[in-house]
Short mmCIF file of C-alpha atoms in Angstrom, two decimals:
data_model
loop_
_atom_site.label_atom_id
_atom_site.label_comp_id
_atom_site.label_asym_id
_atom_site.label_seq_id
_atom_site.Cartn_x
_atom_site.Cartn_y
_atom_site.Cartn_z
CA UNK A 1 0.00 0.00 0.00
CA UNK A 2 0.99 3.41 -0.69
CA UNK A 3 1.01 5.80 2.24
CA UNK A 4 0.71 9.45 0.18
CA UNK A 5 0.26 11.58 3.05
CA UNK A 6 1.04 15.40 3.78
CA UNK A 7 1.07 11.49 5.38
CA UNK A 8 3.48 11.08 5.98
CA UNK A 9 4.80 12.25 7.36
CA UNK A 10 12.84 12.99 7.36
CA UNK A 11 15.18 14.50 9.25
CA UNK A 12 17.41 16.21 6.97
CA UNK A 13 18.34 19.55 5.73
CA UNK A 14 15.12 21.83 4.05
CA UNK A 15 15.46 21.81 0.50
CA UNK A 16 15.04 25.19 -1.00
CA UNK A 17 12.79 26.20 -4.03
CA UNK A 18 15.01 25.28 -7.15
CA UNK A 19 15.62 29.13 -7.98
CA UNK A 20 18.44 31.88 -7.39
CA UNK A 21 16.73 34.09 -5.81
CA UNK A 22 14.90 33.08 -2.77
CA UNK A 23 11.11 35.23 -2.57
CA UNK A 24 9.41 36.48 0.49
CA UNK A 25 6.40 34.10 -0.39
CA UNK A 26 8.69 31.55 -0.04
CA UNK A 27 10.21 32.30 3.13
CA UNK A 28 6.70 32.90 4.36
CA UNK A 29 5.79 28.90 3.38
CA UNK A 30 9.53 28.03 5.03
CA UNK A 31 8.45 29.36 8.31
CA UNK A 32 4.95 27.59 8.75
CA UNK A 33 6.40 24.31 7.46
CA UNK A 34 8.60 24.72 10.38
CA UNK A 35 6.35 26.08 12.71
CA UNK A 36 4.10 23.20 11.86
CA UNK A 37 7.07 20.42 12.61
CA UNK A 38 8.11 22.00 15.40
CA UNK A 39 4.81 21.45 16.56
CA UNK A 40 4.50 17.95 16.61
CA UNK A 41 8.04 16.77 17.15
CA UNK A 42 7.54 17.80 20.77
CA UNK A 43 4.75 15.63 21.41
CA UNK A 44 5.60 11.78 22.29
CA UNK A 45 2.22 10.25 20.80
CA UNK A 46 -0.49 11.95 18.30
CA UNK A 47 -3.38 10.19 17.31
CA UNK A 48 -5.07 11.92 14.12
CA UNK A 49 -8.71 10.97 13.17
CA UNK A 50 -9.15 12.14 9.48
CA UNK A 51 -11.32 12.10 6.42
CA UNK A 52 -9.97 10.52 3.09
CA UNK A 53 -11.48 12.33 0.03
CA UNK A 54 -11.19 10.06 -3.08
CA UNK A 55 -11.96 11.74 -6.41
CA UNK A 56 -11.59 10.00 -9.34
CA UNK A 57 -10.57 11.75 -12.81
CA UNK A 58 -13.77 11.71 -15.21
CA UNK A 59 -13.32 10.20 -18.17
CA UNK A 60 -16.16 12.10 -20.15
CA UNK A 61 -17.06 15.76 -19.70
CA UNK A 62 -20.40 14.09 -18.60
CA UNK A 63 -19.48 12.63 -16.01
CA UNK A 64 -20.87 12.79 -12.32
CA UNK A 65 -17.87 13.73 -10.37
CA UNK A 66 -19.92 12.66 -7.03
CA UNK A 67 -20.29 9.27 -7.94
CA UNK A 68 -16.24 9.30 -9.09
CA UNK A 69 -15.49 10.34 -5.34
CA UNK A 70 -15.27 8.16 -2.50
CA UNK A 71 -15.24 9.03 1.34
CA UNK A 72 -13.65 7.02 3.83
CA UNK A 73 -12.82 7.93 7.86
CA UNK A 74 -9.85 6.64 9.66
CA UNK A 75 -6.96 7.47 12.39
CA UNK A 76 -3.64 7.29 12.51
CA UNK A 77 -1.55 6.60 15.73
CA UNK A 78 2.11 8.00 15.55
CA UNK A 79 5.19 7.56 17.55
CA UNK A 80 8.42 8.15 16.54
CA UNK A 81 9.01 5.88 13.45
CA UNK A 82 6.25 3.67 14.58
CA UNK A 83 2.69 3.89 13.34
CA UNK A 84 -0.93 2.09 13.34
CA UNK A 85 -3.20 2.90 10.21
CA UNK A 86 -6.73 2.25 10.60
CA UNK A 87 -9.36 2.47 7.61
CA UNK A 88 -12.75 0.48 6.71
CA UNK A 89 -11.69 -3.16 6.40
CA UNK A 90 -8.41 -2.61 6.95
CA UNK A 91 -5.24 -2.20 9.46
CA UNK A 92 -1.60 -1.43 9.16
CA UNK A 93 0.89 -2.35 11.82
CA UNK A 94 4.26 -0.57 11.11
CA UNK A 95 7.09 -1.18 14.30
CA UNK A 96 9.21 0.91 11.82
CA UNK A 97 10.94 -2.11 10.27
CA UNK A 98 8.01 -4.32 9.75
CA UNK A 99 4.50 -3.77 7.94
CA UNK A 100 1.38 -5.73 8.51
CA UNK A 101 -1.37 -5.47 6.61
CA UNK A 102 -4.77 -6.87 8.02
CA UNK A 103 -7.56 -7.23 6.19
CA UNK A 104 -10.35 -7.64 8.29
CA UNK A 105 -12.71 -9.37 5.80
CA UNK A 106 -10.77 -11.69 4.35
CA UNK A 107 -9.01 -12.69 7.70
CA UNK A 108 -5.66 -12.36 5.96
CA UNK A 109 -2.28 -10.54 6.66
CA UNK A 110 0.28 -9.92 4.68
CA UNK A 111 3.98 -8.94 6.39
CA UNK A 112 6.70 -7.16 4.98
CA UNK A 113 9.45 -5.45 5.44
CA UNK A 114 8.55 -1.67 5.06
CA UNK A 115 10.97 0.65 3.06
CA UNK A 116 10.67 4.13 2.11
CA UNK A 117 11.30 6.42 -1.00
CA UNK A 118 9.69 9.24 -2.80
CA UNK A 119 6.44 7.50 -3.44
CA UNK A 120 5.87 5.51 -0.52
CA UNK A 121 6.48 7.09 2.77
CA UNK A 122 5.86 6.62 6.30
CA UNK A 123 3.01 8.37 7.96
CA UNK A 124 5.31 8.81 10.96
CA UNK A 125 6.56 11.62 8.46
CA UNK A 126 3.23 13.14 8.69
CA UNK A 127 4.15 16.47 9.62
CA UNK A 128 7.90 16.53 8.44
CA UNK A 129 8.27 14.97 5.14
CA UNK A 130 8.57 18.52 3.34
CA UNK A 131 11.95 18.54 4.99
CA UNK A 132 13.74 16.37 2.03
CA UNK A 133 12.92 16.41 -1.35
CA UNK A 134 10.29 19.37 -2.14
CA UNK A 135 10.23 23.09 -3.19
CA UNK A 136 7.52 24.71 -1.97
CA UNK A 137 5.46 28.10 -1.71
CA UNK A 138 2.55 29.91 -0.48
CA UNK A 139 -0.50 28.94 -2.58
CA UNK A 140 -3.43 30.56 -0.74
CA UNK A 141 -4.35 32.29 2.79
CA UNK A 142 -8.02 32.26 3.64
CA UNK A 143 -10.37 33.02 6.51
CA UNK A 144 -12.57 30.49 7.75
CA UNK A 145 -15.07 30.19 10.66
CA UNK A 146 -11.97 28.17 12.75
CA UNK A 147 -9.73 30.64 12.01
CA UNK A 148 -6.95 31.46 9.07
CA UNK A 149 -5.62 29.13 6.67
CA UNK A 150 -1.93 29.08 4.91
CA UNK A 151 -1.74 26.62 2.47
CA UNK A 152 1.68 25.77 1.38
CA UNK A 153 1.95 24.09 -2.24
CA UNK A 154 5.14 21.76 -2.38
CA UNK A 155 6.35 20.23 -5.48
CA UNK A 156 8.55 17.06 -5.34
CA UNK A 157 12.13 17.32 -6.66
CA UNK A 158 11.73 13.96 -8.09
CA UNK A 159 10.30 14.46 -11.29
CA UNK A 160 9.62 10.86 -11.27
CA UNK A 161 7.16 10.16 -8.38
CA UNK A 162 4.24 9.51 -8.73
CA UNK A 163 2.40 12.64 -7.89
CA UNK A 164 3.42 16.20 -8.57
CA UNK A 165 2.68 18.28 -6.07
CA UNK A 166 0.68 18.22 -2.49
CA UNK A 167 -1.07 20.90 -0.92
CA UNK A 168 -0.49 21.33 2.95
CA UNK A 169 -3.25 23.30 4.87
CA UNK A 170 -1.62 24.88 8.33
CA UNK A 171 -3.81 26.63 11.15
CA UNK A 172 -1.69 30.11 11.08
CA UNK A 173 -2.83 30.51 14.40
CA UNK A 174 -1.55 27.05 16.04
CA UNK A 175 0.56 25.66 13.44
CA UNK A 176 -1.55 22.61 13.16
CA UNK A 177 -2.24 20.28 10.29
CA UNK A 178 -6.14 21.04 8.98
CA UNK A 179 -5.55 19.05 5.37
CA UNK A 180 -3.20 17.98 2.91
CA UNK A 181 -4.57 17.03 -0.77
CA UNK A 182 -2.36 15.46 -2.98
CA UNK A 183 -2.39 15.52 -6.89
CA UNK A 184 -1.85 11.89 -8.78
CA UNK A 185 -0.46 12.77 -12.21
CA UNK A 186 -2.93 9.97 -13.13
CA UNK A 187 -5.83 12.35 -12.21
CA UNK A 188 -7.11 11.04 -8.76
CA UNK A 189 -6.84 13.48 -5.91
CA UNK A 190 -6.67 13.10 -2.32
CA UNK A 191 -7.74 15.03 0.26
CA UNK A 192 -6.86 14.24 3.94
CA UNK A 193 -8.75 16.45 6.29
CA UNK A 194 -7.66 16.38 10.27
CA UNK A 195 -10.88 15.97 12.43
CA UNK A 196 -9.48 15.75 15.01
CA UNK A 197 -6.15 15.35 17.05
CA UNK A 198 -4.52 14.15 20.18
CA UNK A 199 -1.32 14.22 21.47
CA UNK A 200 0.70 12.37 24.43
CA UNK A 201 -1.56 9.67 24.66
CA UNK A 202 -0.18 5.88 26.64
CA UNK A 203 0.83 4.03 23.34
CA UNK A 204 3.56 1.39 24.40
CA UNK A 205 5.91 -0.44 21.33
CA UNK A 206 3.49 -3.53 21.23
CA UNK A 207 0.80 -1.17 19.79
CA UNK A 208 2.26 -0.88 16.41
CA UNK A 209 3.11 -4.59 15.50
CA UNK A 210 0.30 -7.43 14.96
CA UNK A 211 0.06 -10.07 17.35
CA UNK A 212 -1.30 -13.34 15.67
CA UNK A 213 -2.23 -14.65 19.36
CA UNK A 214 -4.87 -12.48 19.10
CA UNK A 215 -6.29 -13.09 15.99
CA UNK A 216 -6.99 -17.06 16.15
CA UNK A 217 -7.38 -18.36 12.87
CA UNK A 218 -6.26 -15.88 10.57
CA UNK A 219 -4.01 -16.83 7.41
CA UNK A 220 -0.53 -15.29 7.86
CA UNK A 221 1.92 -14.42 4.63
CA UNK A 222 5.44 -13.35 5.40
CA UNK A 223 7.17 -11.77 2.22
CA UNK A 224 9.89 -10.80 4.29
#
């Protein structure tokens, strides 16, 4: 599975828009990026709860773009490099060298080693992955009812990946994470929105890999 999140979430040096002269817009999308990491990277635990917007690309001008979207709720549980993924049918179990993928209907896991590059990425990364391997800007500010928005739009380096560019959607009042929609150059879009957060929360090591113990009778596939 591919984890395309704002999700996901590399401690390394900022890359810098690929241009000569560095803009103010640019510094402005620098310093809530980092704002935003800072953030999180003092908490121990977070626990997101988010919405997954699916929208298909239409294939006829005709096309009903609400029945090409699909809408799916999940959480994510974060610590350190560790993380549990929960969606509809599904769970991921990552102890930050492993990955297990439950699937709840078919009583089935598959486990694997987990590796990372510029299309598949951890969502332990969730709120630092800009740090390697983008340029980025300021797209937009707006005012909403919860307060205002900077949205920072960050194009991958990589002219290879999969995707070419992801929006991130900051609080500029808290620095936290309200969305992050990411654009597949095959069309499909996908919007993670934040419903809700929360941080520090008791989450020992055993949390993020799958115990089999537990789950008599399911069919186990190792590809490591």
């Amino acid at each position: 599975m591919k984890f395309l999140f704002p999700l996901l979430i590399i401690s390394a040096l900022v890359v810098r828009a690929q241009t000569e002269t560095k803009t103010y817009i640019e510094d402005e999308a620098d310093i809530a990026l980092r704002k935003m990491s800072a953030r999180y990277e003092a908490f121990k635990t977070i626990k997101a709860d988010f919405m997954l917007i699916i929208t298909n690309p239409k294939l006829s001008p005709k096309d009903d773009e609400r029945k090409l979207t699909d809408t799916l709720l999940g959480s994510v549980l974060l610590k350190s490099e560790k993380f549990k993924l929960t969606l509809p049918g599904q769970e991921i179990y990552c102890d930050g060298k492993n990955i297990w993928t439950y699937n709840l209907n078919d009583k089935e896991v598959v486990v694997d080693l987990f590796t990372e590059n510029d299309d598949v990425f951890s969502p332990a990364k969730l709120f630092s992955f800009y740090k390697k391997g983008f340029s980025y800007q300021v797209k937009e500010k707006r005012i909403t009812p919860k307060g205002r928005i900077i949205v920072a739009e960050m194009s991958p380096v990589n002219k290879k990946t999969s995707y070419f560019k992801i929006d991130v959607a900051m609080d500029e009042n808290n620095y936290t994470l309200v969305e992050t929609k990411i654009y597949s150059k095959n069309g499909t879009r996908y919007l993670y929105k934040i419903k809700k957060e929360t941080t520090d929360i008791e989450a020992p090591d055993e949390v993020f890999s799958f115990n089999a113990s537990k789950y008599p009778g399911v069919k186990i596939t190792d590809l490591r």
